[in-house]
mmCIF file with all atom_site columns, C-alpha atoms and ligand atoms in Angstrom:
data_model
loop_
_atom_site.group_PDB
_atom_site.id
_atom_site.type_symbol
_atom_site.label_atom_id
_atom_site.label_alt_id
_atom_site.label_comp_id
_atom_site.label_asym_id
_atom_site.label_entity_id
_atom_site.label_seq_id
_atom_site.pdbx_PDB_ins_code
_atom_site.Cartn_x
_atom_site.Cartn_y
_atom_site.Cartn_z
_atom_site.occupancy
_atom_site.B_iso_or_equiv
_atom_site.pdbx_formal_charge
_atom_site.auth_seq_id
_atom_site.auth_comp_id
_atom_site.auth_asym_id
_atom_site.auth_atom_id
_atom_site.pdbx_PDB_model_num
ATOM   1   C CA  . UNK C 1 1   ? -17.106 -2.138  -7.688  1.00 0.00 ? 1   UNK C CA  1
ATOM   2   C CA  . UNK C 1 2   ? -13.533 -1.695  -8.549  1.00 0.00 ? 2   UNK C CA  1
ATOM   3   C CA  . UNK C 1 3   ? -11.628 -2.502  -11.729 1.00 0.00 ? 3   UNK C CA  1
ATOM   4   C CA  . UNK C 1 4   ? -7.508  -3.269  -10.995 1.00 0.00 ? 4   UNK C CA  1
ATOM   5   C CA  . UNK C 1 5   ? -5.206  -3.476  -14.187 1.00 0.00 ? 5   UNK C CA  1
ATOM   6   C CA  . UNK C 1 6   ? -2.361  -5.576  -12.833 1.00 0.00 ? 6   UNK C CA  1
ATOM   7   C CA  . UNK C 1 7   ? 0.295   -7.627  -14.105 1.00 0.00 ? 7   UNK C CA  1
ATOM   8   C CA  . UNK C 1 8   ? 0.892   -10.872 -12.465 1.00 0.00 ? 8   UNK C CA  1
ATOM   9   C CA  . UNK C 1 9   ? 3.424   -10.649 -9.014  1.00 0.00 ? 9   UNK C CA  1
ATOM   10  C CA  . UNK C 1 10  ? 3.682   -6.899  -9.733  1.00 0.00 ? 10  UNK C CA  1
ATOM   11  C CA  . UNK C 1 11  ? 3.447   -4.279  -7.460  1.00 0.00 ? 11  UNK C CA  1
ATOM   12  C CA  . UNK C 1 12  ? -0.474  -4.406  -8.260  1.00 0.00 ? 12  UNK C CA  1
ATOM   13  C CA  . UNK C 1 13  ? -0.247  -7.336  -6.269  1.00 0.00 ? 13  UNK C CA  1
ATOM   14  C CA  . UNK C 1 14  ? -0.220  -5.136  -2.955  1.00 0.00 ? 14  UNK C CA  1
ATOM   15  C CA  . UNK C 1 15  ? -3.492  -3.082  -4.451  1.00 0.00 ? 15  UNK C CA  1
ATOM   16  C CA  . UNK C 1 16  ? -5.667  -6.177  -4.838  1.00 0.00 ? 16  UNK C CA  1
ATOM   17  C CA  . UNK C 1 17  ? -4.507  -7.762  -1.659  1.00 0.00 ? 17  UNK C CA  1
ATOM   18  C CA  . UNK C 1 18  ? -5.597  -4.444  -0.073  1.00 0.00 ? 18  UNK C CA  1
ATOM   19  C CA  . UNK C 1 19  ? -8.383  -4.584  -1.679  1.00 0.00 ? 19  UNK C CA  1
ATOM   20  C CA  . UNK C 1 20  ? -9.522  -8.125  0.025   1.00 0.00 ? 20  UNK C CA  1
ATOM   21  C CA  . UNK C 1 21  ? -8.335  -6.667  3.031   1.00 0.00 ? 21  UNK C CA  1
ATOM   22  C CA  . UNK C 1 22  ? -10.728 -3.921  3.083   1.00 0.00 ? 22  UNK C CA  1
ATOM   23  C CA  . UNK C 1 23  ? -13.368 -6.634  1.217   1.00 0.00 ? 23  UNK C CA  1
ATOM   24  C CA  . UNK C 1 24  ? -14.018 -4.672  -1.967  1.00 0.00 ? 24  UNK C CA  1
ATOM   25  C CA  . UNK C 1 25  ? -15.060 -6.069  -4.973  1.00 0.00 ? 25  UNK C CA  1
ATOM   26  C CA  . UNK C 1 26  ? -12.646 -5.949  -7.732  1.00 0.00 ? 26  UNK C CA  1
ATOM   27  C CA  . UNK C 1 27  ? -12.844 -6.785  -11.782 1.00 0.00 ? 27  UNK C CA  1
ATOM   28  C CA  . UNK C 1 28  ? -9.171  -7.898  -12.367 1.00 0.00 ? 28  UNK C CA  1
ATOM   29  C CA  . UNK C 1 29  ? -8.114  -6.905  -15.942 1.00 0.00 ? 29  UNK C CA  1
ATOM   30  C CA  . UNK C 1 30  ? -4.257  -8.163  -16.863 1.00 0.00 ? 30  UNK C CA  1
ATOM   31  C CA  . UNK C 1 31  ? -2.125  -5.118  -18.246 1.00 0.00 ? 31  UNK C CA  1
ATOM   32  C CA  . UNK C 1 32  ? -1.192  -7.532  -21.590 1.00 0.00 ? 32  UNK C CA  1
ATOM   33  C CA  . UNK C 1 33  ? -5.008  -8.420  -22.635 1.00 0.00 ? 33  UNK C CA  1
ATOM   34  C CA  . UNK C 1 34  ? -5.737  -4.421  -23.156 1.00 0.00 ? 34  UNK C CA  1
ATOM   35  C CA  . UNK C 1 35  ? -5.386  -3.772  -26.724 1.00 0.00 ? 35  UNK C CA  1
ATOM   36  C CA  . UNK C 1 36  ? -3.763  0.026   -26.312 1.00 0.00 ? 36  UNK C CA  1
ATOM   37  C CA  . UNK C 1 37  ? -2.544  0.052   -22.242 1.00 0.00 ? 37  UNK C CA  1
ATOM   38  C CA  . UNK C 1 38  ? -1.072  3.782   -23.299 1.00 0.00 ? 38  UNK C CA  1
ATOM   39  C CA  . UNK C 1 39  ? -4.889  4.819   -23.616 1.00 0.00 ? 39  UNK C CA  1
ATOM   40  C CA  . UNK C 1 40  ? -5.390  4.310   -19.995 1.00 0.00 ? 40  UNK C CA  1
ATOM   41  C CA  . UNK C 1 41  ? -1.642  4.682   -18.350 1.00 0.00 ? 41  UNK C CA  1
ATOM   42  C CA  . UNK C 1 42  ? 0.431   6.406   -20.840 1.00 0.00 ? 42  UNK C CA  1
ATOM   43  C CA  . UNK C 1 43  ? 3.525   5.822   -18.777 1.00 0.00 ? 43  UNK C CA  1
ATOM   44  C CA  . UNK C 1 44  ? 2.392   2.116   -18.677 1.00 0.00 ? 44  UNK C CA  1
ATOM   45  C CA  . UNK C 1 45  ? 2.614   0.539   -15.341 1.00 0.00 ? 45  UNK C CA  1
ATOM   46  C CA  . UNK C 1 46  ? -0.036  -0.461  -12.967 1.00 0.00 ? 46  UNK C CA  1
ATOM   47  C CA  . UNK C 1 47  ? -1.644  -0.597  -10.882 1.00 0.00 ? 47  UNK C CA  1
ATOM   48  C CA  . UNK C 1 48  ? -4.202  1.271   -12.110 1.00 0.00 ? 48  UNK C CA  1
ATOM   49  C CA  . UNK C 1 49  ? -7.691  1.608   -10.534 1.00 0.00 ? 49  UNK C CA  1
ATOM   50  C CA  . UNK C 1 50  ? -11.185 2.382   -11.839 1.00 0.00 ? 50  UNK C CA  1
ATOM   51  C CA  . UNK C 1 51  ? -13.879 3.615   -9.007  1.00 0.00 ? 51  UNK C CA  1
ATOM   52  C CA  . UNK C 1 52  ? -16.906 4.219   -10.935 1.00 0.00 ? 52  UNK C CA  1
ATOM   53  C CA  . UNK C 1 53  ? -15.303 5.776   -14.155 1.00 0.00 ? 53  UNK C CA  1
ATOM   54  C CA  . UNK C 1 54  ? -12.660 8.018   -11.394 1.00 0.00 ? 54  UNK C CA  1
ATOM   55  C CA  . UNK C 1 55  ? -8.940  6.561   -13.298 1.00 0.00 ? 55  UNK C CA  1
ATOM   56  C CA  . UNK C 1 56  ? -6.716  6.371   -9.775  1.00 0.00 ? 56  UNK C CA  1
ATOM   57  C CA  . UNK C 1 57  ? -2.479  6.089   -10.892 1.00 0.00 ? 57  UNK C CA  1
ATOM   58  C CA  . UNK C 1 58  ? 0.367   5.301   -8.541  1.00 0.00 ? 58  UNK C CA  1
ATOM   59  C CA  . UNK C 1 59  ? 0.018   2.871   -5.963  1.00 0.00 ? 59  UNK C CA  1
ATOM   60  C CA  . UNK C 1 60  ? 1.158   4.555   -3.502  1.00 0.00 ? 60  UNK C CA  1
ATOM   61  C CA  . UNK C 1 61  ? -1.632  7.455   -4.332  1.00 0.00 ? 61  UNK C CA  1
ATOM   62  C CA  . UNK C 1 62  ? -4.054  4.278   -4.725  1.00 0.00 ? 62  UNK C CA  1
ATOM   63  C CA  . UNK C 1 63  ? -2.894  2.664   -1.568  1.00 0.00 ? 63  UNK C CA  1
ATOM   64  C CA  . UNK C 1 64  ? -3.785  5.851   0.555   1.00 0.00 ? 64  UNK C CA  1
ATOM   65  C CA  . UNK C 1 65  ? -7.212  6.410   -1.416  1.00 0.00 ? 65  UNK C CA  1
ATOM   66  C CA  . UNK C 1 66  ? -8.296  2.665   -0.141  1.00 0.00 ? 66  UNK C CA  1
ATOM   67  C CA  . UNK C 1 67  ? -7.182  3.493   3.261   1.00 0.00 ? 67  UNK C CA  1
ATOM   68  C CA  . UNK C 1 68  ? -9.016  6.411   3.664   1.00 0.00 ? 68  UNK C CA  1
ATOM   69  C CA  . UNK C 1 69  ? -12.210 4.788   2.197   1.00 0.00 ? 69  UNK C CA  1
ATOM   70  C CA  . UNK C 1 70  ? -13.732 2.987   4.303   1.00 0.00 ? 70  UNK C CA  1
ATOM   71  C CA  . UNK C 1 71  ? -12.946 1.990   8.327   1.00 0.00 ? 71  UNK C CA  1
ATOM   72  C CA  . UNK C 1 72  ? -9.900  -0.740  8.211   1.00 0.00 ? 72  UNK C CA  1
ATOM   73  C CA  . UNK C 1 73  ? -7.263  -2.016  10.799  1.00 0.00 ? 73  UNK C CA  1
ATOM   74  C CA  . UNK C 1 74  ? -4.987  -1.549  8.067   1.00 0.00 ? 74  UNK C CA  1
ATOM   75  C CA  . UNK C 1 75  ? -4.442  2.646   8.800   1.00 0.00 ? 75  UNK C CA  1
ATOM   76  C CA  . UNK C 1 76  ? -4.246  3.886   11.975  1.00 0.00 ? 76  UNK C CA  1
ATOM   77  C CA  . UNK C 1 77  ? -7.015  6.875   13.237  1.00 0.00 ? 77  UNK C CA  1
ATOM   78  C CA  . UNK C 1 78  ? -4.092  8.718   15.352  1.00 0.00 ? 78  UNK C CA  1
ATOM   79  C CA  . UNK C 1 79  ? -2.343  11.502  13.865  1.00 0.00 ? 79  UNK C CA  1
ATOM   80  C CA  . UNK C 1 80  ? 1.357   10.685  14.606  1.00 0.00 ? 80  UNK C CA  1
ATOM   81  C CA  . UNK C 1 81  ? 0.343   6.771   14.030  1.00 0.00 ? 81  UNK C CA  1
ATOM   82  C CA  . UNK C 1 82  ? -1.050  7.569   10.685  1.00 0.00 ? 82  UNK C CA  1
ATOM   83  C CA  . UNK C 1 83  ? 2.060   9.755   9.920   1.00 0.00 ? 83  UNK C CA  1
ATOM   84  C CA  . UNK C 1 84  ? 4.036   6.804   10.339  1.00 0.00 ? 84  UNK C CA  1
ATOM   85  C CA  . UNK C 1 85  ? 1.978   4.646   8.242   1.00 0.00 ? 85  UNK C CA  1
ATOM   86  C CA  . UNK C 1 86  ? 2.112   6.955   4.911   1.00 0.00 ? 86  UNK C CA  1
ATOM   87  C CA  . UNK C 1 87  ? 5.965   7.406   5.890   1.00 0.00 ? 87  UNK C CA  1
ATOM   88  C CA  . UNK C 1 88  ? 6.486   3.394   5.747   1.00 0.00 ? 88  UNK C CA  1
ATOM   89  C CA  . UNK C 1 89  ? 4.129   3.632   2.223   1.00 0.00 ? 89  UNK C CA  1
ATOM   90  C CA  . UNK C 1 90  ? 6.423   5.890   0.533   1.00 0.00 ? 90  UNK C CA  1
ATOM   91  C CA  . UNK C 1 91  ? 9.167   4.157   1.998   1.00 0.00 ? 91  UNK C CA  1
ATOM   92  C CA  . UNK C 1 92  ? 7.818   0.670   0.490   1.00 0.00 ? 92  UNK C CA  1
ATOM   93  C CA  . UNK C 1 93  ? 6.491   2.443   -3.283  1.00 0.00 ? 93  UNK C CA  1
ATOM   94  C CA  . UNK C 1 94  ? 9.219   5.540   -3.351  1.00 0.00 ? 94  UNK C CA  1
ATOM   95  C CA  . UNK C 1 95  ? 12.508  3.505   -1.974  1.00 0.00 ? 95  UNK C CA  1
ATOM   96  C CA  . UNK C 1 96  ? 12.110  -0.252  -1.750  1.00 0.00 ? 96  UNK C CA  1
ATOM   97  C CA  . UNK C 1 97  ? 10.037  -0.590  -5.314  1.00 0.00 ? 97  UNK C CA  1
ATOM   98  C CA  . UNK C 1 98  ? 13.057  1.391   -7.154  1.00 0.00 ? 98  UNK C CA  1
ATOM   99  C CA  . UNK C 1 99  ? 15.706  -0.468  -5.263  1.00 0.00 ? 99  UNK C CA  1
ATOM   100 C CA  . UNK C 1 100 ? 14.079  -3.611  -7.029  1.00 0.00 ? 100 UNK C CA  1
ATOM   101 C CA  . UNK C 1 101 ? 13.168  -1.946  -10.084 1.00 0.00 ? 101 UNK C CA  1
ATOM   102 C CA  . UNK C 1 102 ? 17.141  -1.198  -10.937 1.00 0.00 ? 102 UNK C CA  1
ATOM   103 C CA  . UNK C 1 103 ? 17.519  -5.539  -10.771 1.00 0.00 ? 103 UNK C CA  1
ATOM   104 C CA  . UNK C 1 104 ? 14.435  -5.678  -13.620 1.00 0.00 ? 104 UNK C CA  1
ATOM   105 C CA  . UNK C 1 105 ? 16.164  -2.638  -15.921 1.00 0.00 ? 105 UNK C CA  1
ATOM   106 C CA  . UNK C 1 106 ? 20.062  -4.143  -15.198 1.00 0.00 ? 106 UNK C CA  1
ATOM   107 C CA  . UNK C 1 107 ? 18.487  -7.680  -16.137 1.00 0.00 ? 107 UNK C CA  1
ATOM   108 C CA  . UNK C 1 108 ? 16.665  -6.177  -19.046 1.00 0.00 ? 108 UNK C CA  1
ATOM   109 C CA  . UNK C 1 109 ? 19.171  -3.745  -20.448 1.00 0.00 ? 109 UNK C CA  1
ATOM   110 C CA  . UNK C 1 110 ? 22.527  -4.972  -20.067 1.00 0.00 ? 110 UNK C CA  1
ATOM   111 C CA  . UNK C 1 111 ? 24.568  -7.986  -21.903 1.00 0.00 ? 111 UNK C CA  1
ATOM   112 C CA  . UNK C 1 112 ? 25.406  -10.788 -20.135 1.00 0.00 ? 112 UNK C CA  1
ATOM   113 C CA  . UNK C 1 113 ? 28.997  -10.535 -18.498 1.00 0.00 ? 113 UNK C CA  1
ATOM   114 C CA  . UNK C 1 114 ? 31.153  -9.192  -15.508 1.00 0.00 ? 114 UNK C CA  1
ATOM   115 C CA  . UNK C 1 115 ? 30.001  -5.977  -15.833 1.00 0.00 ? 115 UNK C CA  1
ATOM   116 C CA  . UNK C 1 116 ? 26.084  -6.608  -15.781 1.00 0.00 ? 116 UNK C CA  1
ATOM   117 C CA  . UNK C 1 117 ? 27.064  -9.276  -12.375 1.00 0.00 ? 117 UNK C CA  1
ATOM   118 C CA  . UNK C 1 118 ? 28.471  -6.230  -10.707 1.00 0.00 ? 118 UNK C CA  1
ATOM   119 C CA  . UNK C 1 119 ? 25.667  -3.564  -11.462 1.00 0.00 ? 119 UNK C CA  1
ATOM   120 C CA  . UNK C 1 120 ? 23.156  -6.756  -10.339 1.00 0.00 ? 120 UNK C CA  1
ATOM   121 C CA  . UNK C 1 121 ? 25.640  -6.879  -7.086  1.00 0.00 ? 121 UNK C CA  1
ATOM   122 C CA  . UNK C 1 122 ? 25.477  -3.551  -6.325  1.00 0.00 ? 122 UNK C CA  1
ATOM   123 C CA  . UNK C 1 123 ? 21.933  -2.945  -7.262  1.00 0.00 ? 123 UNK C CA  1
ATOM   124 C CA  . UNK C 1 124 ? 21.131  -6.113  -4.582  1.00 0.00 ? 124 UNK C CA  1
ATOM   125 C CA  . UNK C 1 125 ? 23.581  -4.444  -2.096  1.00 0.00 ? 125 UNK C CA  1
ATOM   126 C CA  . UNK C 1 126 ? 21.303  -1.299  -2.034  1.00 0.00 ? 126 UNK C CA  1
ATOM   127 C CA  . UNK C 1 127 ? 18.154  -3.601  -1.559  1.00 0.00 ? 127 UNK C CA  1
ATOM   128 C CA  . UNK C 1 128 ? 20.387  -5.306  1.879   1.00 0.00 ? 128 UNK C CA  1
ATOM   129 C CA  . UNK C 1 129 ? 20.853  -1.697  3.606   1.00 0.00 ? 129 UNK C CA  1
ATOM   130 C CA  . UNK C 1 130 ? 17.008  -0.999  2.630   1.00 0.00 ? 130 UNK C CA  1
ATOM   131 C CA  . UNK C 1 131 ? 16.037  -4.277  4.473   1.00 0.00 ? 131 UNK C CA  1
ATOM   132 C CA  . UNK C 1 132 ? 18.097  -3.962  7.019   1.00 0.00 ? 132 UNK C CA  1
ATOM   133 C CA  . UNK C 1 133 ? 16.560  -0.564  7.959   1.00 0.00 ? 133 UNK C CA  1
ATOM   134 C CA  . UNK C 1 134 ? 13.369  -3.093  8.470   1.00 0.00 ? 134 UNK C CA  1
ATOM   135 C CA  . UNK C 1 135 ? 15.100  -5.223  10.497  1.00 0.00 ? 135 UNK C CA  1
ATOM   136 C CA  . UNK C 1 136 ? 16.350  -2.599  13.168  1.00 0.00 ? 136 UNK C CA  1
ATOM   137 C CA  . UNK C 1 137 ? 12.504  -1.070  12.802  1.00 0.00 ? 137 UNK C CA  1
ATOM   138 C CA  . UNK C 1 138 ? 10.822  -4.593  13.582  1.00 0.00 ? 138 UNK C CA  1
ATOM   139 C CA  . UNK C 1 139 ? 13.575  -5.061  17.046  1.00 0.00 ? 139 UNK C CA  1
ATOM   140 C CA  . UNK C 1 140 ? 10.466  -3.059  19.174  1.00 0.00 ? 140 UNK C CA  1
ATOM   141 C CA  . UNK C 1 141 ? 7.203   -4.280  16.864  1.00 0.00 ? 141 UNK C CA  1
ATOM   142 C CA  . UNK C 1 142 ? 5.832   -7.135  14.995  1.00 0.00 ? 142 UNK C CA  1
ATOM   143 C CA  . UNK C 1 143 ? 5.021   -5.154  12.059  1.00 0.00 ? 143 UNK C CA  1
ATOM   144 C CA  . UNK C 1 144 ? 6.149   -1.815  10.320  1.00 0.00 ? 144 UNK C CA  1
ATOM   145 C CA  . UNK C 1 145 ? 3.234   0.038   12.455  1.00 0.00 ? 145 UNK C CA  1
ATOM   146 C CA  . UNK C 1 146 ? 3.300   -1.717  15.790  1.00 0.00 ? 146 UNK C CA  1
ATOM   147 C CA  . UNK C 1 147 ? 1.213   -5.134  16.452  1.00 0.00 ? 147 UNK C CA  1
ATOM   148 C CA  . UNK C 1 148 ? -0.895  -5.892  13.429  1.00 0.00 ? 148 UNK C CA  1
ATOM   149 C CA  . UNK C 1 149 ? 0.089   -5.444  9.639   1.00 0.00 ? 149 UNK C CA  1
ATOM   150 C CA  . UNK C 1 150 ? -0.285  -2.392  7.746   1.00 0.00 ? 150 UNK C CA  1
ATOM   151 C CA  . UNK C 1 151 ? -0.375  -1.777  4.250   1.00 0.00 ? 151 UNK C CA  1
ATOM   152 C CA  . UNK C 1 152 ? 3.461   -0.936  3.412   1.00 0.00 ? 152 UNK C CA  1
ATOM   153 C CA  . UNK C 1 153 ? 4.355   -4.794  5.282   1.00 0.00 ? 153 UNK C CA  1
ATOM   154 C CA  . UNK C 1 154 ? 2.077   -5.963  2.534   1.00 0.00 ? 154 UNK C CA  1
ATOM   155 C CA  . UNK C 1 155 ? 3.431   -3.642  -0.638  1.00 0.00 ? 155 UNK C CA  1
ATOM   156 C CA  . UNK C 1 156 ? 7.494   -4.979  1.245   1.00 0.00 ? 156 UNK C CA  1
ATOM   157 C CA  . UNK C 1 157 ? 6.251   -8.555  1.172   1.00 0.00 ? 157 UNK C CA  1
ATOM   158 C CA  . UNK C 1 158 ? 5.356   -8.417  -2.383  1.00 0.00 ? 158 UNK C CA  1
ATOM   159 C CA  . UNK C 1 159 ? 8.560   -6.582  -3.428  1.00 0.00 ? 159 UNK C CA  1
ATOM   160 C CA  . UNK C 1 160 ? 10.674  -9.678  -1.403  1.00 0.00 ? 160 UNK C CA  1
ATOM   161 C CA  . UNK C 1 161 ? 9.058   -12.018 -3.915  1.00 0.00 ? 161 UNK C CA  1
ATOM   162 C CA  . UNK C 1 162 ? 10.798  -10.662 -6.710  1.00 0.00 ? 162 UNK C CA  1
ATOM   163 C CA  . UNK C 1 163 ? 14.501  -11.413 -6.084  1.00 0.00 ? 163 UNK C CA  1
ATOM   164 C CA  . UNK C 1 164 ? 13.735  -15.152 -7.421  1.00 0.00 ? 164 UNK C CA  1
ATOM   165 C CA  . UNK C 1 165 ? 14.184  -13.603 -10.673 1.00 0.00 ? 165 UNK C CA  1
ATOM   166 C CA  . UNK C 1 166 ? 17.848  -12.691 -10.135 1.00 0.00 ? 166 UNK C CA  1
ATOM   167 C CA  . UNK C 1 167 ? 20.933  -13.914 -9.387  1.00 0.00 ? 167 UNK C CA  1
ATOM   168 C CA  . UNK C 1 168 ? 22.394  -11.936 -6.660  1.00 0.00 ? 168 UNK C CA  1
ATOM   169 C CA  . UNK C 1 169 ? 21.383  -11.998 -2.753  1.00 0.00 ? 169 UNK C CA  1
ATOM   170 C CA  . UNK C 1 170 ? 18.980  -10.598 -1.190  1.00 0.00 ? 170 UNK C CA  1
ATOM   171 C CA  . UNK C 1 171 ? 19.996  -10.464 2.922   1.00 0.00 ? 171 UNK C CA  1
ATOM   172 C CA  . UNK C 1 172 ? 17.110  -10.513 5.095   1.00 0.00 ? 172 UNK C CA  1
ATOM   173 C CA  . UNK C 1 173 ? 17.164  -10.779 9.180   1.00 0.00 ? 173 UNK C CA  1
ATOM   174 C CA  . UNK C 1 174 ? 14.950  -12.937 10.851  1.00 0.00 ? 174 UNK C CA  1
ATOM   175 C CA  . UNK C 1 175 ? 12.207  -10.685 12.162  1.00 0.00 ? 175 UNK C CA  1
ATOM   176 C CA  . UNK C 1 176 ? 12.053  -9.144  8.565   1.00 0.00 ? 176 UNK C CA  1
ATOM   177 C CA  . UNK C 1 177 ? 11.700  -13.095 6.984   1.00 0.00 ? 177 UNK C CA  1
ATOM   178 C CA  . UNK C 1 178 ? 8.974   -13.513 10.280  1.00 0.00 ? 178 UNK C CA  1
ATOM   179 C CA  . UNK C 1 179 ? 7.352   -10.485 9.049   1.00 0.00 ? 179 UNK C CA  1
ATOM   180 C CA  . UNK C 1 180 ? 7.162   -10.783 5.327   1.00 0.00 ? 180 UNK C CA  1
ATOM   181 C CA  . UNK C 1 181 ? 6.075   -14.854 5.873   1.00 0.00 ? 181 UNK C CA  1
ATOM   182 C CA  . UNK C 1 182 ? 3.057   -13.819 8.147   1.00 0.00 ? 182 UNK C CA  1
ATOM   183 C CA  . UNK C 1 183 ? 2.119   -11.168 5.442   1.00 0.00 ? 183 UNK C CA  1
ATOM   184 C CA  . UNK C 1 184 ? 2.357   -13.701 2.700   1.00 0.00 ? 184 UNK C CA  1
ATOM   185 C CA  . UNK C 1 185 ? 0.263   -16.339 4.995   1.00 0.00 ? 185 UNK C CA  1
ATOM   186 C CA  . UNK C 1 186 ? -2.873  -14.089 5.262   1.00 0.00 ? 186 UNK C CA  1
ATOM   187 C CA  . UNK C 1 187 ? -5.827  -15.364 3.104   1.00 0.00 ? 187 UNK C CA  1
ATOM   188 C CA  . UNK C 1 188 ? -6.436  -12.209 1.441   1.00 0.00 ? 188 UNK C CA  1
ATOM   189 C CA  . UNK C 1 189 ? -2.736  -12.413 0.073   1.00 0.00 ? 189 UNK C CA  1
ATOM   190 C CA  . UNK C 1 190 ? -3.005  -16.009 -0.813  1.00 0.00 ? 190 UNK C CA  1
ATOM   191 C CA  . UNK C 1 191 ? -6.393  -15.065 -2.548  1.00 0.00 ? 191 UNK C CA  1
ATOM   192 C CA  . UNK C 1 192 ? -5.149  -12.219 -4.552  1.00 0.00 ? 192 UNK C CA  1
ATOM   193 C CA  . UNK C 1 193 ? -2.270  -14.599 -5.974  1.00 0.00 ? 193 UNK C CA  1
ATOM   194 C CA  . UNK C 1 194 ? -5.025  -17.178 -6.368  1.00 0.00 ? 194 UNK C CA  1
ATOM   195 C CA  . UNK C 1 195 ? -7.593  -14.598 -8.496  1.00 0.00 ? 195 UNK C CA  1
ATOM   196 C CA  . UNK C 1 196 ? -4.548  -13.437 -10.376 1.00 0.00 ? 196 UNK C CA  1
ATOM   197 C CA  . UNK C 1 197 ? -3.575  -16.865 -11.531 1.00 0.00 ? 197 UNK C CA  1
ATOM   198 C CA  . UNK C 1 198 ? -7.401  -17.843 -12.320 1.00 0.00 ? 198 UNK C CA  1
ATOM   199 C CA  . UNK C 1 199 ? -8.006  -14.562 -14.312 1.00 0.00 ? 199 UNK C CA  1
ATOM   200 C CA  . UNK C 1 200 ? -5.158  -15.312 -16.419 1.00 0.00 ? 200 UNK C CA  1
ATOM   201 C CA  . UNK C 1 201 ? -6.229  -18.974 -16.936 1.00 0.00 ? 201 UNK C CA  1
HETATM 202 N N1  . GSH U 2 .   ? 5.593   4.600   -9.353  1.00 0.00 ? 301 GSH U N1  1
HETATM 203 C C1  . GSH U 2 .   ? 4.760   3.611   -9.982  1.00 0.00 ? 301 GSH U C1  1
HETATM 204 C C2  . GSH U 2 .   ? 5.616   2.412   -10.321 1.00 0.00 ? 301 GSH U C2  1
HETATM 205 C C3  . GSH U 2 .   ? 4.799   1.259   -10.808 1.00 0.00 ? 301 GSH U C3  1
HETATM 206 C C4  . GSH U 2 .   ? 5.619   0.202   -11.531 1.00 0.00 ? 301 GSH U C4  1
HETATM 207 O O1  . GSH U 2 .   ? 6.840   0.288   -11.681 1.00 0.00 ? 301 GSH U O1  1
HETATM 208 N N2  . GSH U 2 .   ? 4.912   -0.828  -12.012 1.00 0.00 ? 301 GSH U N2  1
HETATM 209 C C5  . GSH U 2 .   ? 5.544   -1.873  -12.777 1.00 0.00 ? 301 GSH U C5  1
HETATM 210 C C6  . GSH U 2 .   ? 5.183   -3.234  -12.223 1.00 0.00 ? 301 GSH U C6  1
HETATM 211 S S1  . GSH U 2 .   ? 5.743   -3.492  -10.564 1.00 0.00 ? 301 GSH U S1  1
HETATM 212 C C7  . GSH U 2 .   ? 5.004   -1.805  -14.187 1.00 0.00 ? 301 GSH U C7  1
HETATM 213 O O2  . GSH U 2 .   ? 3.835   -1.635  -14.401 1.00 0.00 ? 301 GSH U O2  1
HETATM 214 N N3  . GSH U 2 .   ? 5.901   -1.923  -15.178 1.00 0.00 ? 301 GSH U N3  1
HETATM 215 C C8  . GSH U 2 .   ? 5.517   -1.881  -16.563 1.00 0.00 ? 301 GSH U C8  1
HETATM 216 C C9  . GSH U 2 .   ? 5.569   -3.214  -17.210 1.00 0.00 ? 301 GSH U C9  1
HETATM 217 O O3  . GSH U 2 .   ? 6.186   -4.137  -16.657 1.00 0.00 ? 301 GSH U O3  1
HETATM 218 O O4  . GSH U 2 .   ? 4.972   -3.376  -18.277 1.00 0.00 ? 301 GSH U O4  1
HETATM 219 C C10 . GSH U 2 .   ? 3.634   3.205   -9.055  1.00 0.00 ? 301 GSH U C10 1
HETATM 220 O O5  . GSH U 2 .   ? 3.850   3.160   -7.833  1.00 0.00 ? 301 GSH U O5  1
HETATM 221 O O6  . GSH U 2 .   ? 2.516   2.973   -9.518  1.00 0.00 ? 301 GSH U O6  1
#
C-alpha cells in the first residue's frame, strides 16, 4: 500500500493517476493537513511517496519507480522504446512543469501592472513553443510513445489544466487538444480528480 502527499490539481495529480493505472492502492494525504510538511519534504513540494516506510521525492524519480514496478502498458519493454519514454518524462517534469511553474511564481511574486502582463506573456510564449514541439511529435502517433498513452501524456495533460489560473494564452494544435482530452477522459484520471476532491471533503 502506498501513501501520496499531494496537493489538489498539482503535479501529484499525474502520480496518483499512475497509480490507478497500474491499480495500486494509495492512502491520499493533502500536503496542507500535515502539521510540519518540511519534516517529510524539506524543499516542500510533492508528490511525495511512501512504499512501506521507503520516502520516494521527485516525480519524475517516482514516475519511473512505478513504471518499473510492476508489468504496465504504460512503459515500453524495448530498449530504444523505453529510451523514448523516460526522454518524454523528463521532458514533461524537467521542461514543461518549469515552463508552467514561472506563470505560478510571476502570478505570485510580482505587482499587478504592465510589467507583470509581459513576464506572464512571455512566460506563456515559452509554454506555446514547448507545445508545439508536441504537436509536430503527435503528426506520426496518437500519443507521445506511439498508439496508446504513456505516462509523460498523462504528467502534459495535467500541466494543460493549469493555465485556467492565468491570464495569458496557452496555444495548443489540434492533435495536442485530441491528445490531452483522451488522457483526461480515462477513468483512472477522472478517479484520481474524484479521490482528490473526496479526501479533501
Ligand atoms: N521537481 C519537483 C517539482 C515539484 C513541484 O513543483 N511541485 C509543486 C506542485 S506542482 C509543489 O509542491 N509546490 C509547493 C507548494 O505549492 O506548496 C518534482 O518533480 O517533484
Amino acid at each position: 500500500m502506498y501513501t501520496l502527499y499531494y496537493l489538489p490539481n498539482a503535479c501529484s495529480l499525474a502520480t496518483l493517476t499512475v497509480l490507478l493505472e497500474l491499480d495500486e492502492p494509495v492512502t491520499l494525504i493533502n500536503k496542507i493537513k500535515v502539521d510540519d510538511f518540511s519534516t517529510i519534504n524539506p524543499v516542500g513540494n510533492v508528490p511525495v511517496l511512501i512504499d512501506e516506510g521507503k520516502t520516494l521525492k521527485e516525480g519524475a524519480a517516482i514516475m519511473l519507480y512505478l513504471l518499473r514496478s510492476k508489468a504496465n502498458q504504460l512503459f515500453p519493454q524495448d530498449e530504444n522504446d523505453q529510451q523514448k519514454a523516460i526522454q518524454d518524462i523528463m521532458f514533461a517534469n524537467a521542461t514543461m512543469h518549469p515552463a508552467y511553474s514561472r506563470l505560478f511564481f510571476i502570478s505570485q511574486n510580482m505587482s499587478e501592472g504592465p510589467e507583470k502582463d509581459k513576464a506572464l506573456n512571455a512566460a506563456a510564449n515559452a509554454i506555446n513553443t514547448l507545445w508545439e514541439s508536441i504537436e509536430a511529435q503527435l503528426e506520426s502517433r496518437e500519443y507521445l510513445g506511439g498508439e496508446s498513452v504513456s505516462a509523460a501524456d498523462i504528467m502534459l495533460a495535467v500541466y494543460s489544466r493549469w493555465d485556467e489560473y492565468f491570464p495569458v494564452e496557452i496555444k495548443l494544435g489540434s492533435r495536442t487538444t485530441a491528445m490531452l482530452n483522451s488522457v483526461i477522459e480515462r477513468p483512472t484520471f477522472k478517479q484520481a480528480l474524484l479521490m482528490e476532491t473526496e479526501n479533501d471533503n
